[in-house]
Amino acid sequence: LRQRLDSQILVGNGTAPNLSGFLDRNNVQTQAKSSDPTPDAVYKAMTKVRVTGRAVPGAVIFHPNDWQDVRLLRTTDGIYIWGSPSEAGPERIWGIPVVQSDGITENKALVGDFANFSELTMRRGIELKVSDSHDDFFVNGKQAIRADVRAALCVFRETAFCEVTGI
């Protein structure tokens, strides 16, 4: 359920029962990677958040496959830019934390001021129901499980977020 909520917060399309996620908003800015290296495109997105969004970027969300490509960047001499493979290495880019989530679409990243301009409101916590009273479930030892949660994503300033595309 929490994995589904994670995905909905990022890429939900707003069609019931889905949430309207960050990337479904009309005024979230975009920055195409184009021919730039990924770190450069992320920095340009951070600048858009600062200038147009009048906010301070607090995190960047990457799909783990996309962060892997950044983490494995090397100089022409073969030296890893993000540190030696024997070290844990920084989960940061341009000084801000990187959050890895498989909830975001691959080849996209999201830069934003999450702490000041968004809020996840939980109307009701997780409700879990288990039953064996459907059809032949009791006889065959089966159980049906249903879990749900009531939540809403509030974005107070959409321009405080920027989607990086084409990573």
Short mmCIF file of C-alpha atoms in Angstrom, two decimals:
data_model
loop_
_atom_site.label_atom_id
_atom_site.label_comp_id
_atom_site.label_asym_id
_atom_site.label_seq_id
_atom_site.Cartn_x
_atom_site.Cartn_y
_atom_site.Cartn_z
CA LEU A 1 0.00 0.00 0.00
CA ARG A 2 2.81 2.40 0.83
CA GLN A 3 4.56 1.56 -2.46
CA ARG A 4 1.36 2.36 -4.32
CA LEU A 5 1.02 5.65 -2.42
CA ASP A 6 4.65 6.50 -3.26
CA SER A 7 3.90 5.98 -6.96
CA GLN A 8 0.64 7.95 -6.78
CA ILE A 9 2.36 10.94 -5.13
CA LEU A 10 4.82 11.13 -8.00
CA VAL A 11 2.96 10.03 -11.14
CA GLY A 12 -0.72 9.67 -10.22
CA ASN A 13 -2.98 10.89 -13.03
CA GLY A 14 -5.83 12.29 -10.92
CA THR A 15 -8.49 9.96 -12.37
CA ALA A 16 -10.40 8.37 -9.47
CA PRO A 17 -9.26 6.51 -7.43
CA ASN A 18 -5.80 7.88 -8.29
CA LEU A 19 -4.24 10.95 -6.71
CA SER A 20 -3.02 13.82 -8.84
CA GLY A 21 0.73 13.43 -8.45
CA PHE A 22 3.51 15.97 -8.84
CA LEU A 23 4.08 15.13 -12.51
CA ASP A 24 0.35 15.49 -13.28
CA ARG A 25 0.26 19.18 -12.33
CA ASN A 26 -0.07 21.84 -15.04
CA ASN A 27 2.45 24.37 -13.72
CA VAL A 28 5.30 22.08 -12.67
CA GLN A 29 8.26 23.31 -14.68
CA THR A 30 10.22 21.10 -17.07
CA GLN A 31 13.86 20.94 -18.04
CA ALA A 32 14.88 18.71 -20.95
CA LYS A 33 18.23 16.98 -20.57
CA SER A 34 18.89 17.30 -24.29
CA SER A 35 22.63 16.96 -24.93
CA ASP A 36 23.58 18.07 -21.40
CA PRO A 37 25.07 15.61 -18.93
CA THR A 38 22.47 14.63 -16.31
CA PRO A 39 24.09 16.68 -13.50
CA ASP A 40 23.95 19.80 -15.69
CA ALA A 41 20.24 19.26 -16.48
CA VAL A 42 19.52 18.80 -12.77
CA TYR A 43 21.35 22.04 -11.96
CA LYS A 44 19.35 23.90 -14.61
CA ALA A 45 16.15 22.51 -13.04
CA MET A 46 17.36 23.69 -9.62
CA THR A 47 17.87 27.16 -11.08
CA LYS A 48 14.33 27.18 -12.47
CA VAL A 49 13.00 26.23 -9.02
CA ARG A 50 15.00 29.10 -7.47
CA VAL A 51 14.20 31.78 -10.08
CA THR A 52 10.73 31.05 -11.46
CA GLY A 53 9.49 29.06 -8.47
CA ARG A 54 11.05 31.43 -5.92
CA ALA A 55 11.89 28.41 -3.78
CA VAL A 56 14.92 26.53 -2.50
CA PRO A 57 15.34 23.00 -3.89
CA GLY A 58 15.38 20.50 -1.04
CA ALA A 59 15.70 17.17 -2.84
CA VAL A 60 15.90 15.43 -6.19
CA ILE A 61 13.93 12.25 -6.83
CA PHE A 62 15.52 9.75 -9.23
CA HIS A 63 14.46 6.31 -10.38
CA PRO A 64 17.16 3.89 -9.10
CA ASN A 65 18.16 2.97 -12.68
CA ASP A 66 18.70 6.64 -13.55
CA TRP A 67 20.65 7.34 -10.34
CA GLN A 68 22.82 4.33 -11.14
CA ASP A 69 23.83 6.00 -14.42
CA VAL A 70 24.77 9.19 -12.56
CA ARG A 71 26.60 7.29 -9.82
CA LEU A 72 28.66 5.42 -12.42
CA LEU A 73 29.80 8.54 -14.30
CA ARG A 74 33.57 8.56 -14.88
CA THR A 75 36.24 10.97 -16.06
CA THR A 76 38.05 10.25 -19.33
CA ASP A 77 40.73 8.57 -17.17
CA GLY A 78 38.17 6.09 -15.81
CA ILE A 79 37.95 7.61 -12.32
CA TYR A 80 34.48 7.57 -10.79
CA ILE A 81 33.20 11.12 -10.28
CA TRP A 82 30.89 10.21 -7.40
CA GLY A 83 33.61 8.38 -5.46
CA SER A 84 35.34 5.05 -5.28
CA PRO A 85 33.23 1.88 -5.62
CA SER A 86 34.67 0.75 -2.27
CA GLU A 87 32.90 3.67 -0.54
CA ALA A 88 29.20 4.15 0.05
CA GLY A 89 29.40 7.48 -1.75
CA PRO A 90 27.21 10.53 -1.43
CA GLU A 91 23.51 10.35 -2.12
CA ARG A 92 23.64 14.02 -3.09
CA ILE A 93 23.82 16.05 -6.25
CA TRP A 94 24.80 19.73 -6.23
CA GLY A 95 24.63 19.62 -2.44
CA ILE A 96 21.03 18.45 -2.08
CA PRO A 97 19.84 14.97 -1.12
CA VAL A 98 18.92 12.39 -3.74
CA VAL A 99 15.89 10.24 -3.03
CA GLN A 100 15.70 7.02 -5.01
CA SER A 101 12.19 5.81 -5.76
CA ASP A 102 10.94 3.29 -8.27
CA GLY A 103 7.63 5.18 -8.11
CA ILE A 104 8.91 7.84 -10.52
CA THR A 105 9.00 7.07 -14.22
CA GLU A 106 12.40 6.08 -15.57
CA ASN A 107 14.26 8.76 -17.53
CA LYS A 108 12.73 11.50 -15.37
CA ALA A 109 13.76 13.23 -12.18
CA LEU A 110 11.92 15.68 -9.97
CA VAL A 111 13.61 18.64 -8.28
CA GLY A 112 11.70 20.68 -5.75
CA ASP A 113 11.11 22.39 -2.46
CA PHE A 114 9.04 19.57 -1.00
CA ALA A 115 9.17 20.74 2.62
CA ASN A 116 7.76 24.21 2.04
CA PHE A 117 5.42 23.84 -0.94
CA SER A 118 3.80 20.41 -0.69
CA GLU A 119 2.01 18.35 1.91
CA LEU A 120 0.69 14.81 2.03
CA THR A 121 -2.53 14.88 4.01
CA MET A 122 -3.69 11.62 5.54
CA ARG A 123 -7.41 11.63 6.21
CA ARG A 124 -7.40 8.10 7.53
CA GLY A 125 -4.56 5.71 8.19
CA ILE A 126 -4.22 2.26 6.68
CA GLU A 127 -7.31 0.14 7.10
CA LEU A 128 -6.77 -3.60 6.71
CA LYS A 129 -9.53 -6.20 6.37
CA VAL A 130 -9.11 -9.96 6.10
CA SER A 131 -11.92 -12.37 5.28
CA ASP A 132 -12.45 -16.03 4.34
CA SER A 133 -16.19 -15.64 3.63
CA HIS A 134 -16.03 -15.27 -0.16
CA ASP A 135 -17.15 -18.16 -2.41
CA ASP A 136 -15.16 -21.29 -1.41
CA PHE A 137 -12.37 -19.46 0.46
CA PHE A 138 -13.27 -21.01 3.84
CA VAL A 139 -13.33 -24.57 2.49
CA ASN A 140 -10.04 -24.15 0.61
CA GLY A 141 -8.23 -22.23 3.36
CA LYS A 142 -7.96 -18.99 1.36
CA GLN A 143 -8.19 -15.47 2.68
CA ALA A 144 -8.94 -12.22 0.89
CA ILE A 145 -7.05 -9.15 2.06
CA ARG A 146 -8.14 -5.59 1.43
CA ALA A 147 -6.12 -2.54 2.44
CA ASP A 148 -6.87 1.11 1.80
CA VAL A 149 -5.90 4.58 2.91
CA ARG A 150 -7.39 8.06 2.42
CA ALA A 151 -4.80 10.59 1.34
CA ALA A 152 -4.42 13.80 -0.68
CA LEU A 153 -1.38 15.55 -2.10
CA CYS A 154 -1.49 19.32 -1.71
CA VAL A 155 0.94 21.34 -3.82
CA PHE A 156 0.93 24.98 -2.74
CA ARG A 157 3.24 26.34 -5.46
CA GLU A 158 3.62 24.15 -8.54
CA THR A 159 6.47 26.24 -9.95
CA ALA A 160 8.54 25.25 -6.89
CA PHE A 161 9.04 21.91 -8.68
CA CYS A 162 10.78 21.04 -11.93
CA GLU A 163 10.69 17.78 -13.86
CA VAL A 164 13.89 16.80 -15.66
CA THR A 165 13.10 14.78 -18.78
CA GLY A 166 15.17 12.59 -21.06
CA ILE A 167 17.65 11.37 -18.46
#
